[in-house]
Every structure is written in C-alpha cells, then in structure tokens.
PDB file of C-alpha atoms in Angstrom:
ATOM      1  CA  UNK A  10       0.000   0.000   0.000  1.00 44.00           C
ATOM      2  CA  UNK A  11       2.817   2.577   0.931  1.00 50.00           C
ATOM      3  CA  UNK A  12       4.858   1.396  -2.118  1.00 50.00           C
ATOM      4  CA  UNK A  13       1.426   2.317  -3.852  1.00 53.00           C
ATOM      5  CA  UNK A  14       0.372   5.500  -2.671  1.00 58.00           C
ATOM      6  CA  UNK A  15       4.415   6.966  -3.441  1.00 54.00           C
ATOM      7  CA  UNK A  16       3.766   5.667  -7.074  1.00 49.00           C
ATOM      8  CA  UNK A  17       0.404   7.490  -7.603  1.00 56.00           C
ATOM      9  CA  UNK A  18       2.280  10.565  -5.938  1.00 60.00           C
ATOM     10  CA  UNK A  19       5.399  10.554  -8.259  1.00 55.00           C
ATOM     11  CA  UNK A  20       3.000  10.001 -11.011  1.00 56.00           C
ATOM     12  CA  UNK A  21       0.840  13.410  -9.989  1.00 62.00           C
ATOM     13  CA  UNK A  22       3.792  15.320  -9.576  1.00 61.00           C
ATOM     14  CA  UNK A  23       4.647  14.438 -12.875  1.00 57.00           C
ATOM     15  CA  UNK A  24       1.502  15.079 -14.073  1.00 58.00           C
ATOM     16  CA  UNK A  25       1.736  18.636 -12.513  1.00 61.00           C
ATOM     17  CA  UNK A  26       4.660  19.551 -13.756  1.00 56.00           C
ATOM     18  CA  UNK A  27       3.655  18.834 -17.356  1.00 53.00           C
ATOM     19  CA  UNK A  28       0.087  20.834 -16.770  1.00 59.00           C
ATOM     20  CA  UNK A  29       2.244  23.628 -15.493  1.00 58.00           C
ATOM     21  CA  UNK A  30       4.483  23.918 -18.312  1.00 55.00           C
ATOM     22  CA  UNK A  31       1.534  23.740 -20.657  1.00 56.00           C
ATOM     23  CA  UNK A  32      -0.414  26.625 -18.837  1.00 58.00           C
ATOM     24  CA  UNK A  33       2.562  28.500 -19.144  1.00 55.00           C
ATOM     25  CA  UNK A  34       1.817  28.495 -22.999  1.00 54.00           C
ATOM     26  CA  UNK A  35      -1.067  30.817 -22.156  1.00 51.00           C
ATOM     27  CA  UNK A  36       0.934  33.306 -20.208  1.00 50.00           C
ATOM     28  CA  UNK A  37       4.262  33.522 -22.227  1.00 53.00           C
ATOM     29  CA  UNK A  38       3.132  32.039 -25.055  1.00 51.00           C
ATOM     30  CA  UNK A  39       5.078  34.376 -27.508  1.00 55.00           C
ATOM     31  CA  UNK A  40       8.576  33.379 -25.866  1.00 51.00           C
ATOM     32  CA  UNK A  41       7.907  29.742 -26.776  1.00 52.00           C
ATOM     33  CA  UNK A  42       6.857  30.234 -29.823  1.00 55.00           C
ATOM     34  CA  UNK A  43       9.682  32.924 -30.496  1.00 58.00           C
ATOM     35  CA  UNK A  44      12.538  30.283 -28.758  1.00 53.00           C
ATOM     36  CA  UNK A  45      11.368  26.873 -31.122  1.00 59.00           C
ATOM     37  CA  UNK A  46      14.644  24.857 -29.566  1.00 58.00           C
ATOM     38  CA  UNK A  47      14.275  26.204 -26.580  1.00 53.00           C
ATOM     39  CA  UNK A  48      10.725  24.891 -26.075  1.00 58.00           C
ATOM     40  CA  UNK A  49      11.635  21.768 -27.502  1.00 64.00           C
ATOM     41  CA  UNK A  50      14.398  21.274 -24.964  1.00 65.00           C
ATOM     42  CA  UNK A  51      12.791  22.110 -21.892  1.00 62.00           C
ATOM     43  CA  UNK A  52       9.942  19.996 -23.240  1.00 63.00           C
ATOM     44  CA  UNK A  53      11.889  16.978 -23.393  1.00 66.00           C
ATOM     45  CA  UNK A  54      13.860  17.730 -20.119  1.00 66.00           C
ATOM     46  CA  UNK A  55      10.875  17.619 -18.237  1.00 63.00           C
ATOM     47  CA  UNK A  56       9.226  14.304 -20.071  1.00 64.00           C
ATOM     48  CA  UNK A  57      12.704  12.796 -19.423  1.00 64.00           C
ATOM     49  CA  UNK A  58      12.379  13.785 -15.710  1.00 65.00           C
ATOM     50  CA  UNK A  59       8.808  12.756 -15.178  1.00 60.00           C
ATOM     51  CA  UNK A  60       9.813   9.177 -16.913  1.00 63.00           C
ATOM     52  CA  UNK A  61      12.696   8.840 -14.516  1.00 60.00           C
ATOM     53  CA  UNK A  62      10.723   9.350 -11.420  1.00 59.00           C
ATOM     54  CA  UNK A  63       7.813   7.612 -12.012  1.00 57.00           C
ATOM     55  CA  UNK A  64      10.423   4.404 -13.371  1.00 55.00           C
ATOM     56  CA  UNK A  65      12.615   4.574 -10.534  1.00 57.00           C
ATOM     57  CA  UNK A  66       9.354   4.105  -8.564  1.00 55.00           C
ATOM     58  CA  UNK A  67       8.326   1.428 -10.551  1.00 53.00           C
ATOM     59  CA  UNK A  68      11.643  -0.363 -10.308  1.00 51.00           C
ATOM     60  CA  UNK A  69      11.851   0.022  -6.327  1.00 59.00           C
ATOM     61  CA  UNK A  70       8.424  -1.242  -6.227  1.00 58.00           C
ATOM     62  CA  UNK A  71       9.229  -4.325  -8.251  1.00 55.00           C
ATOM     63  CA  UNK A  72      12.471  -5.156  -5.996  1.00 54.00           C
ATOM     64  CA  UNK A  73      10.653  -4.829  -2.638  1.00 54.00           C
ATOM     65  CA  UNK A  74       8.223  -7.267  -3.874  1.00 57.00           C
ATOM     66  CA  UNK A  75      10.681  -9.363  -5.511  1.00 57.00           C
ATOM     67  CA  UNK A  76      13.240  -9.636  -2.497  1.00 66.00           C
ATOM     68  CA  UNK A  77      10.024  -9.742   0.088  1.00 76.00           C
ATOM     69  CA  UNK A  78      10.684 -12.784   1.817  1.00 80.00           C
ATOM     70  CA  UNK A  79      14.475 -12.781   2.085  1.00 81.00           C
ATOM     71  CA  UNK A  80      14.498  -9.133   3.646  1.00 82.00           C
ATOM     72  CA  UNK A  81      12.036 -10.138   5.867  1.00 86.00           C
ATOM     73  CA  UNK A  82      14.213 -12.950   7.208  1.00 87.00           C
ATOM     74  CA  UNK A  83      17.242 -11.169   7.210  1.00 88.00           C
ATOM     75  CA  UNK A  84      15.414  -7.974   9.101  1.00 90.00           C
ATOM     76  CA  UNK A  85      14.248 -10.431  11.827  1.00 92.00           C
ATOM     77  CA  UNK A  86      17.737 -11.419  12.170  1.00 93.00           C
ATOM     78  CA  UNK A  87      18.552  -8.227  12.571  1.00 94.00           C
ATOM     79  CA  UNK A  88      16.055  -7.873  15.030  1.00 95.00           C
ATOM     80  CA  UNK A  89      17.130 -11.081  17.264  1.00 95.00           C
ATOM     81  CA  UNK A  90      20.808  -9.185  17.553  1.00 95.00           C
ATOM     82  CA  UNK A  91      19.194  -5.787  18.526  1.00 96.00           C
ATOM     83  CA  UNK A  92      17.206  -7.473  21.032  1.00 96.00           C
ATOM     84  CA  UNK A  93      19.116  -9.528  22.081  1.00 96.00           C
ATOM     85  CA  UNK A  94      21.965  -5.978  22.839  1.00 97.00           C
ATOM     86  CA  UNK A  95      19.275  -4.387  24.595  1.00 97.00           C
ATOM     87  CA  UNK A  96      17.774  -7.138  26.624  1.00 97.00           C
ATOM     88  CA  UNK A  97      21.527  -7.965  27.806  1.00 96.00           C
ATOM     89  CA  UNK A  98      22.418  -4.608  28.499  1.00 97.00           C
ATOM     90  CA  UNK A  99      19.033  -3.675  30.369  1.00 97.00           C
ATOM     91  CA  UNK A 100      19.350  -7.124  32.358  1.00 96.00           C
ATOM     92  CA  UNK A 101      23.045  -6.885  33.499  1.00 96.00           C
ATOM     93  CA  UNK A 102      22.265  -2.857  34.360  1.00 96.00           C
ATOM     94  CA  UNK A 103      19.124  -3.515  36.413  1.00 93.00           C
ATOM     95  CA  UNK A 104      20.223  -7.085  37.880  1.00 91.00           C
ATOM     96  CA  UNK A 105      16.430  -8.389  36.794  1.00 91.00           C
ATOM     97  CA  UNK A 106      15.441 -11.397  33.918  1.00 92.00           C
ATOM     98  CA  UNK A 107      13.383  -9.215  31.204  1.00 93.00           C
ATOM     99  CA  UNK A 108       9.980 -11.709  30.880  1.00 89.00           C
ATOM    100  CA  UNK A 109      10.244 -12.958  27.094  1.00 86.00           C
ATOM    101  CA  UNK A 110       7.045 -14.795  26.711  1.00 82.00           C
ATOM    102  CA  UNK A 111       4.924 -11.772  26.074  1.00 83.00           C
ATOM    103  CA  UNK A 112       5.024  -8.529  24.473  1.00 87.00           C
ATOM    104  CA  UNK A 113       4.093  -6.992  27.382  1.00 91.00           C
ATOM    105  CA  UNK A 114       7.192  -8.441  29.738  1.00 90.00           C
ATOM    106  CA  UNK A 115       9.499  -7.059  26.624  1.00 93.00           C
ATOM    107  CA  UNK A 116       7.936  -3.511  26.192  1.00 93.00           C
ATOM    108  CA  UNK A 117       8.691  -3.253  29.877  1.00 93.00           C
ATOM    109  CA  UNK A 118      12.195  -3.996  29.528  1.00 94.00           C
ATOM    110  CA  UNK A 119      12.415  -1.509  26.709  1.00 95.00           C
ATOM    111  CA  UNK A 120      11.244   1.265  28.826  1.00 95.00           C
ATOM    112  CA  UNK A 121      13.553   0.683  31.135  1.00 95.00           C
ATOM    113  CA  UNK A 122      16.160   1.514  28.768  1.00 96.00           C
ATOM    114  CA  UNK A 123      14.890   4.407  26.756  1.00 96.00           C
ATOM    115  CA  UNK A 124      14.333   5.837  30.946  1.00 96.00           C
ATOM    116  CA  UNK A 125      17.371   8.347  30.220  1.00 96.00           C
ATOM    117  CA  UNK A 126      18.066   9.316  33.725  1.00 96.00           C
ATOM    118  CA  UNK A 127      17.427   6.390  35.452  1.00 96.00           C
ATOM    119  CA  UNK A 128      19.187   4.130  32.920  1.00 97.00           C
ATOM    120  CA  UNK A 129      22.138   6.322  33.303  1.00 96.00           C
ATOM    121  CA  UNK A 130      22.552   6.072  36.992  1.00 96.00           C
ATOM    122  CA  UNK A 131      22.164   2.401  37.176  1.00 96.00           C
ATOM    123  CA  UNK A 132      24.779   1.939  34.557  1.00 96.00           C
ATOM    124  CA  UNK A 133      26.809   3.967  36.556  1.00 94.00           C
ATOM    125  CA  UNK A 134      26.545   2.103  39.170  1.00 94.00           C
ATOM    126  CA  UNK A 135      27.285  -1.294  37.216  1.00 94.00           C
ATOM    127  CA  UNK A 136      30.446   0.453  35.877  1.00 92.00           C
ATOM    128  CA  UNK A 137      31.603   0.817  39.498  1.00 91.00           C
ATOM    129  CA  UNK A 138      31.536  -2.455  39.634  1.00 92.00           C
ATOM    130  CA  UNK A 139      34.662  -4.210  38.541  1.00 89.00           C
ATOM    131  CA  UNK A 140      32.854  -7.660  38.527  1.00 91.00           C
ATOM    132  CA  UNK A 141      29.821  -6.603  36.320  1.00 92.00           C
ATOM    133  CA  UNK A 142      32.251  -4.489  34.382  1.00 91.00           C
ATOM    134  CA  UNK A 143      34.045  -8.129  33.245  1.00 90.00           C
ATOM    135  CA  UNK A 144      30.546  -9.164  32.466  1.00 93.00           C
ATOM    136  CA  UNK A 145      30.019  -6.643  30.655  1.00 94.00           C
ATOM    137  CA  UNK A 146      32.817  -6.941  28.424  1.00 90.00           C
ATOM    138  CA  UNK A 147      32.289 -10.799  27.636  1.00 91.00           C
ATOM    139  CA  UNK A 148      28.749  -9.981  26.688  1.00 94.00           C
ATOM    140  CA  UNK A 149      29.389  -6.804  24.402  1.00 93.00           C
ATOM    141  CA  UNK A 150      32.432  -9.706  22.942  1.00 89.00           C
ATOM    142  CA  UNK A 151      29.811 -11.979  22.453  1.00 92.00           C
ATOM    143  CA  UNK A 152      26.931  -9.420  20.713  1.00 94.00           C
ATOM    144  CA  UNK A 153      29.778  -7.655  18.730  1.00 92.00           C
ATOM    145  CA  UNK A 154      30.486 -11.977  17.446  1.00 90.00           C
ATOM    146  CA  UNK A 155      27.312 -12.648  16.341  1.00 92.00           C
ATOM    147  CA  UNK A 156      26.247  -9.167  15.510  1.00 93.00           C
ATOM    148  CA  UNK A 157      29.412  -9.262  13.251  1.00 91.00           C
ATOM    149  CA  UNK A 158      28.079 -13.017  11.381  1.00 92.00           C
ATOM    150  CA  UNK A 159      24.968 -11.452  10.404  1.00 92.00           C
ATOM    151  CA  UNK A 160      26.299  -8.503   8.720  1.00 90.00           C
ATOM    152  CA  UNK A 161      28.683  -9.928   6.999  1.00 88.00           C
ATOM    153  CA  UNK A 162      26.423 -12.991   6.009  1.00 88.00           C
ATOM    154  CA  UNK A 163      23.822 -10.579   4.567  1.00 85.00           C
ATOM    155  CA  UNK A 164      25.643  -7.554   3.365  1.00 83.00           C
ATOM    156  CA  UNK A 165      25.840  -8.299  -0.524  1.00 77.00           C
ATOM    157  CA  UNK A 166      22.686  -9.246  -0.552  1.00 74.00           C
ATOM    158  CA  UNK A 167      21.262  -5.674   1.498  1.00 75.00           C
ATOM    159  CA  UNK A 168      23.460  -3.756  -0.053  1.00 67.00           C
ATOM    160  CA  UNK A 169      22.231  -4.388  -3.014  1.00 62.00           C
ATOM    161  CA  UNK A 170      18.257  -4.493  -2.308  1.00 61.00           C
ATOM    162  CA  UNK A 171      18.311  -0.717  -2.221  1.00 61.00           C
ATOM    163  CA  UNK A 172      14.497  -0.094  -0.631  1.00 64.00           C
ATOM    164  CA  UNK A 173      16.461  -2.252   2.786  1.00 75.00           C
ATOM    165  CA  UNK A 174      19.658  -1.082   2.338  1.00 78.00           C
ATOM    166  CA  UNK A 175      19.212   2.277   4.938  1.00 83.00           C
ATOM    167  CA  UNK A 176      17.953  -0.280   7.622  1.00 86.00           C
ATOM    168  CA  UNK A 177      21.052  -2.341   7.237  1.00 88.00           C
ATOM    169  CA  UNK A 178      23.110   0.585   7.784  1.00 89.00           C
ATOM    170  CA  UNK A 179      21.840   1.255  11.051  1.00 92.00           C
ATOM    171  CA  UNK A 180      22.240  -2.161  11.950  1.00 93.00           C
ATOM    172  CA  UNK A 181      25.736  -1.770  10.683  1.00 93.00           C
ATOM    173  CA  UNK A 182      26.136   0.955  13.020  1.00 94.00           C
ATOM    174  CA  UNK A 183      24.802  -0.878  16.041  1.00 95.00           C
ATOM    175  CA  UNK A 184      27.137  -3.686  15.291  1.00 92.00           C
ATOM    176  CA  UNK A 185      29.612  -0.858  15.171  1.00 90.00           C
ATOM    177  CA  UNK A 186      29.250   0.296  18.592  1.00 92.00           C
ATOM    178  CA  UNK A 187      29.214  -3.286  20.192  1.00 93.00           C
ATOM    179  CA  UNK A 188      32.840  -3.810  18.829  1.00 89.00           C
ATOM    180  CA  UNK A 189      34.418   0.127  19.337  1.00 87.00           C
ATOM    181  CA  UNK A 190      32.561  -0.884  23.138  1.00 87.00           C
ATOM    182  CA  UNK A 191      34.267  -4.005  23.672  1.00 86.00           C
ATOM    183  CA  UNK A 192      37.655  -2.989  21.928  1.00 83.00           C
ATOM    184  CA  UNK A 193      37.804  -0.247  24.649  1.00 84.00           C
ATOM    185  CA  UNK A 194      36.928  -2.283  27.857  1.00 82.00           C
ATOM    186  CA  UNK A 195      39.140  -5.087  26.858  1.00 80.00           C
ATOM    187  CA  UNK A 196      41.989  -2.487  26.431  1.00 75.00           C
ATOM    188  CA  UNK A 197      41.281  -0.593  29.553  1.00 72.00           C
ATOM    189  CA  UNK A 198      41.114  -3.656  31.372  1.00 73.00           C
ATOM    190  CA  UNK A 199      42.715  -6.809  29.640  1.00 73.00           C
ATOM    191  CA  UNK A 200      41.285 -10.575  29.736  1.00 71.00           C
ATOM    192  CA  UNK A 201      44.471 -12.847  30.416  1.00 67.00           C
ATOM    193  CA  UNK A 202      42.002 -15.686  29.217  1.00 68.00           C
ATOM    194  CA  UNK A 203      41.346 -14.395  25.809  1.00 69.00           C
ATOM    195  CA  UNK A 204      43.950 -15.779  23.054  1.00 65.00           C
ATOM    196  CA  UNK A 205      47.211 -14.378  21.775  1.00 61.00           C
ATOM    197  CA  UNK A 206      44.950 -13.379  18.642  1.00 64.00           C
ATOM    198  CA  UNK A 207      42.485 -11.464  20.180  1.00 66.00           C
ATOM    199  CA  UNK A 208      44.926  -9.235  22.468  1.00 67.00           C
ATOM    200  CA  UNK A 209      46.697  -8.271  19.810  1.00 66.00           C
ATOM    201  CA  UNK A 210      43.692  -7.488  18.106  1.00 70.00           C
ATOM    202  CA  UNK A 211      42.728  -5.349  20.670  1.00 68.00           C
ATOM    203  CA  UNK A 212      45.735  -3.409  21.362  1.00 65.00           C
ATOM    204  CA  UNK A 213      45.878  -2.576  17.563  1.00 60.00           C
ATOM    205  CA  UNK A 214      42.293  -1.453  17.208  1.00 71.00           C
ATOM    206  CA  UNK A 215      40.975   2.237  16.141  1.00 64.00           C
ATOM    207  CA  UNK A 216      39.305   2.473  19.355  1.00 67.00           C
ATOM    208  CA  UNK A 217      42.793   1.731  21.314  1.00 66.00           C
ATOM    209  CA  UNK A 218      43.848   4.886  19.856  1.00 66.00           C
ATOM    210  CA  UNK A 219      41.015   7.059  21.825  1.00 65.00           C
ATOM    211  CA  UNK A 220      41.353   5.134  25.585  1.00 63.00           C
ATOM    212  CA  UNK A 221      43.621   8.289  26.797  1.00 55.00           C
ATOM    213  CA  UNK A 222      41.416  11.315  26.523  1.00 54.00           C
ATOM    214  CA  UNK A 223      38.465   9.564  27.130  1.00 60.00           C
ATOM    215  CA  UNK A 224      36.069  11.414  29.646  1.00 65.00           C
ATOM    216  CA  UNK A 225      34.960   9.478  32.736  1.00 66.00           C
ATOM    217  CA  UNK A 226      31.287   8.693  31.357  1.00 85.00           C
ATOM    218  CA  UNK A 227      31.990   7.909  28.390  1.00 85.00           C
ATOM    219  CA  UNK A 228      31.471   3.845  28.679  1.00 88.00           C
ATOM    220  CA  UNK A 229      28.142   4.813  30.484  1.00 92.00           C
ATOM    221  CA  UNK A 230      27.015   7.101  27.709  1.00 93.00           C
ATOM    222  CA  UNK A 231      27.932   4.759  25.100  1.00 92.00           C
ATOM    223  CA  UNK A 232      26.175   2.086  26.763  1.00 95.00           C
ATOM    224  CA  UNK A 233      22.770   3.595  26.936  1.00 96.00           C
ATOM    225  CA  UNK A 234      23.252   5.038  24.086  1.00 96.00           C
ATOM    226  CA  UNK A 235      23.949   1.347  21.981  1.00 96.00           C
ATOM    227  CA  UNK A 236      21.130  -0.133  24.110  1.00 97.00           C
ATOM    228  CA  UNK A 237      18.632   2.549  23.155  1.00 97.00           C
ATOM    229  CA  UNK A 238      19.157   2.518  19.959  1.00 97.00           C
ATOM    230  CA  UNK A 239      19.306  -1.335  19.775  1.00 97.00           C
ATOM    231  CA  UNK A 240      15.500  -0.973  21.370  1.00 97.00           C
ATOM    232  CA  UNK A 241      14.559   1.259  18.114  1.00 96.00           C
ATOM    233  CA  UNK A 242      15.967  -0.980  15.645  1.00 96.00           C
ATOM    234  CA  UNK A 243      14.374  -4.363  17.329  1.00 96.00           C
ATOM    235  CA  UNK A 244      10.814  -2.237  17.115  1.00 94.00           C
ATOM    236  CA  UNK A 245      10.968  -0.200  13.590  1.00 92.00           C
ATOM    237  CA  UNK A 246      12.598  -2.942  11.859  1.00 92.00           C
ATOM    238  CA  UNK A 247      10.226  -5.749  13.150  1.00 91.00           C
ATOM    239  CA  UNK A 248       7.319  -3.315  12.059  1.00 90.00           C
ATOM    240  CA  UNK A 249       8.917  -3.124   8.844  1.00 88.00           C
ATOM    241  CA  UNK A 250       9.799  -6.337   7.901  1.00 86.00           C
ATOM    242  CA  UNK A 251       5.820  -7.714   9.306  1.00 86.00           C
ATOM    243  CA  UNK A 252       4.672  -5.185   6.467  1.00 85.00           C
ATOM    244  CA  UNK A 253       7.096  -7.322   3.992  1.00 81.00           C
ATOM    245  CA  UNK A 254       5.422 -10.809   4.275  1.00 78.00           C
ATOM    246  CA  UNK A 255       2.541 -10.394   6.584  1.00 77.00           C
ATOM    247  CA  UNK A 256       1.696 -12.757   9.025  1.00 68.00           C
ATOM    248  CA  UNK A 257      -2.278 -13.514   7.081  1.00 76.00           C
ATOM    249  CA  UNK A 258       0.031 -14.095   3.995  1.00 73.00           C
ATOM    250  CA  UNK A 259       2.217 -16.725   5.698  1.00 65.00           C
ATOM    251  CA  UNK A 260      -1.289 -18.385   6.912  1.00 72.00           C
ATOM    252  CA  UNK A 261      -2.665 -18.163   3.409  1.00 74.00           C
ATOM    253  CA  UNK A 262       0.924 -19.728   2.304  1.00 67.00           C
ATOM    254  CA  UNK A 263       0.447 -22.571   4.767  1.00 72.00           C
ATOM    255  CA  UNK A 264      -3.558 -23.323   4.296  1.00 69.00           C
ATOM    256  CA  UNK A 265      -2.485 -23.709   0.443  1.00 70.00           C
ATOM    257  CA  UNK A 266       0.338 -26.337   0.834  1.00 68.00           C
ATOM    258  CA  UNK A 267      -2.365 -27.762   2.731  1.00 66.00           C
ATOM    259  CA  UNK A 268      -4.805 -28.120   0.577  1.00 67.00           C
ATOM    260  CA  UNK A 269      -2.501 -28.651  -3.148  1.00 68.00           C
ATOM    261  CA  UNK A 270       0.409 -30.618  -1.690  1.00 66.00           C
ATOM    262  CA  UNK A 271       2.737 -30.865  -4.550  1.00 66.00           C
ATOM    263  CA  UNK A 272       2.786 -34.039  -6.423  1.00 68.00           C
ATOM    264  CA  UNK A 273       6.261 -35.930  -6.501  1.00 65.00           C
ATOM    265  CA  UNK A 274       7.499 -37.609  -9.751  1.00 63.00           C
ATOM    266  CA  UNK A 275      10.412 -40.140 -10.117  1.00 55.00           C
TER     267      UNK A 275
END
C-alpha cells in the first residue's frame, strides 16, 4: 500500500509539472513560440524527468516485492541481535530477567532503557563495579560476534536491495558500537584468558587509539546510548519487515500447501 500511494504521488507530480508547463503556454506564449529549440528542450527535459521518477518508482516497487521474503528474514535477524543488545544490556544494568514470553514483559524492559536518567545512573553504578564491568565486556564480545556473522552474512545481498539497504546501515552501526565498546573495555582492562589473537587485536584497534582522553562517562554514555538505539531498531525494523510478508500471507501460504500438496514424480 505505501509502495502504492508513493507511485500514484510521483506520477501526480509528474503530471503537474507537465500541466504547469503547458499553462505557461497561455501566459508567455510568444517566448515559446519565439525560442522553437528552446521549447523543444525544456519539453523533453521535463518528459525525461517525469519518466525517470515515475520508473525509478516502478523499479523500487518491483524489488521490494521481488526480495520480500528474504528481507524479511534477514530484518528479523537483525532484530534477534538488537534485542538480544538491549535485553543484555538492560538485564546486566538492572540485575532483573526481562519476561520474554509476552510482548508486554518485553515492552517493559524496553522502557527501562529508553528511561534516560534512570538508565544512566544504574549503569553507573554497574560500571563501578569491577565484577559486572568483566561481564560486561564478555557480553558486548559476544553481541559484537554474532552481531558481526549477520552482517557480513547478509551484506551483498542488502546492499544491493536498495528499498532495505538504509535499515542495514543502522544495523551496521549498532554492530559498530558493540565492537568500538568491547575494543575499549578489553583495552582498559585486559582478559588474560582471551587468546594471543584477540589481544593483539585489541591493542591494535581504532578504538585503542582514543582510551587516553576519554572522559569518565563515556562507557556509560555509550552504553545507553547502543542499548537505546538497539531498542529502536528491534521495534521499527520488526514493524517493517511484518509489512514485507505479513503474518495472514504466511497463513494463506500454509492453508495452500495444505490443501494442493505438490505431487512428486520419479
């Protein structure tokens, strides 16, 4: 329906444009008529620009429904590692289990973390800590790891899908943040159980470079930061990628196998 509706409006602005240009034949008519190449340039200029528009609508329209199914099951793996951020994040910072089997028990978790002030003080707090502060590097090691997989699994094929490719990039960035997080708290204060590999990695990161003027909150700004906008990704791009396949469509899907199984040969 959205994909719809911007056709119809590229169309009428089109449409417009060309009933403008023909009005103007009225008013200035004498200057066209005076200016023959002139008139014939700006004519074709502005079919050539209507055409464009209303194809590159046309074309957008045809990839989103052509690369439906796979965005939405690349988006919802998106989603599972920006939930998964902000559910860690909110659970080691308020010391509570966020309830997962409704959508209630999660939008209460979520609120916790988009609470500004009171998120901020109870990270604060957690950074005091130096034992929760060696959680909390293992777990931002362990979102940045899987975080990582999925980007670089899917990034060719987002990338390319240009109507999905401004929703990867924000995953992109939230994968971002998990490793410039971890790179920092592993250099600050180093894991004498993490390999030879890793260490070096580490010590030779971009983010190793900014440890020394680094003000005190930083890790606790970063932190809410990454975990509020992990809670916005999880909830726009679950909204978006529903509107991809809905879930009546998936029924319909399923109801029809039912009914026509396919018939096997050989």
């Amino acid at each position: 329906m959205e994909s719809t509706r911007r056709l119809v409006i590229a169309a009428a602005r089109g449409v417009v444009v060309l009933a403008l240009a023909a009005a103007s034949d009225f008013l200035i008519g004498s200057f066209w008529g005076s200016h023959a190449m002139l008139t014939s340039l700006i004519t074709s200029l502005l079919v050539l620009a209507v055409t464009v528009v209303v194809l590159n609508e046309v074309l957008d329209r045809r990839d989103r429904r052509r690369w439906s199914v796979l965005a939405q099951h690349v988006l919802f793996q998106l989603v599972q590692c920006a939930r998964a951020t902000w559910m860690g994040l909110v659970e080691l910072v308020d010391g509570h289990d966020i309830e997962t089997g409704s959508s209630e028990g999660l939008l209460a978790g979520a609120r916790l973390a988009l609470d500004t002030t009171a998120f901020s003080a109870a990270t604060r707090t957690m950074l005091a800590d130096a034992d929760r502060r060696r959680v909390l590097q293992e777990l931002l090691v362990a979102l940045a790891a899987h975080s990582r997989g999925v980007v670089a699994s899917w990034a060719a094929v987002m990338v390319g899908a240009g109507p999905y490719a401004e929703v990867f990039d924000r995953h992109v960035e939230l994968q971002g943040r998990l490793d410039w997080i971890s790179d920092i708290l592993a250099h600050n204060e180093p894991n004498e159980e993490r390999t030879f590999v890793h260490r070096k990695l580490v010590r030779s990161s971009l983010a190793a470079g900014h440890v020394a003027i680094l003000e005190p909150d930083w890790i606790r700004d970063q932190v809410v930061s990454t975990a509020q906008l992990a809670v916005r990704l999880d909830y726009d791009s679950r909204v978006l990628g529903s509107k991809l396949v809905p879930y009546e469509e998936w029924q319909k899907r399923i109801h029809t196998f039912v009914a026509e199984p396919p018939t096997l040969s050989g």
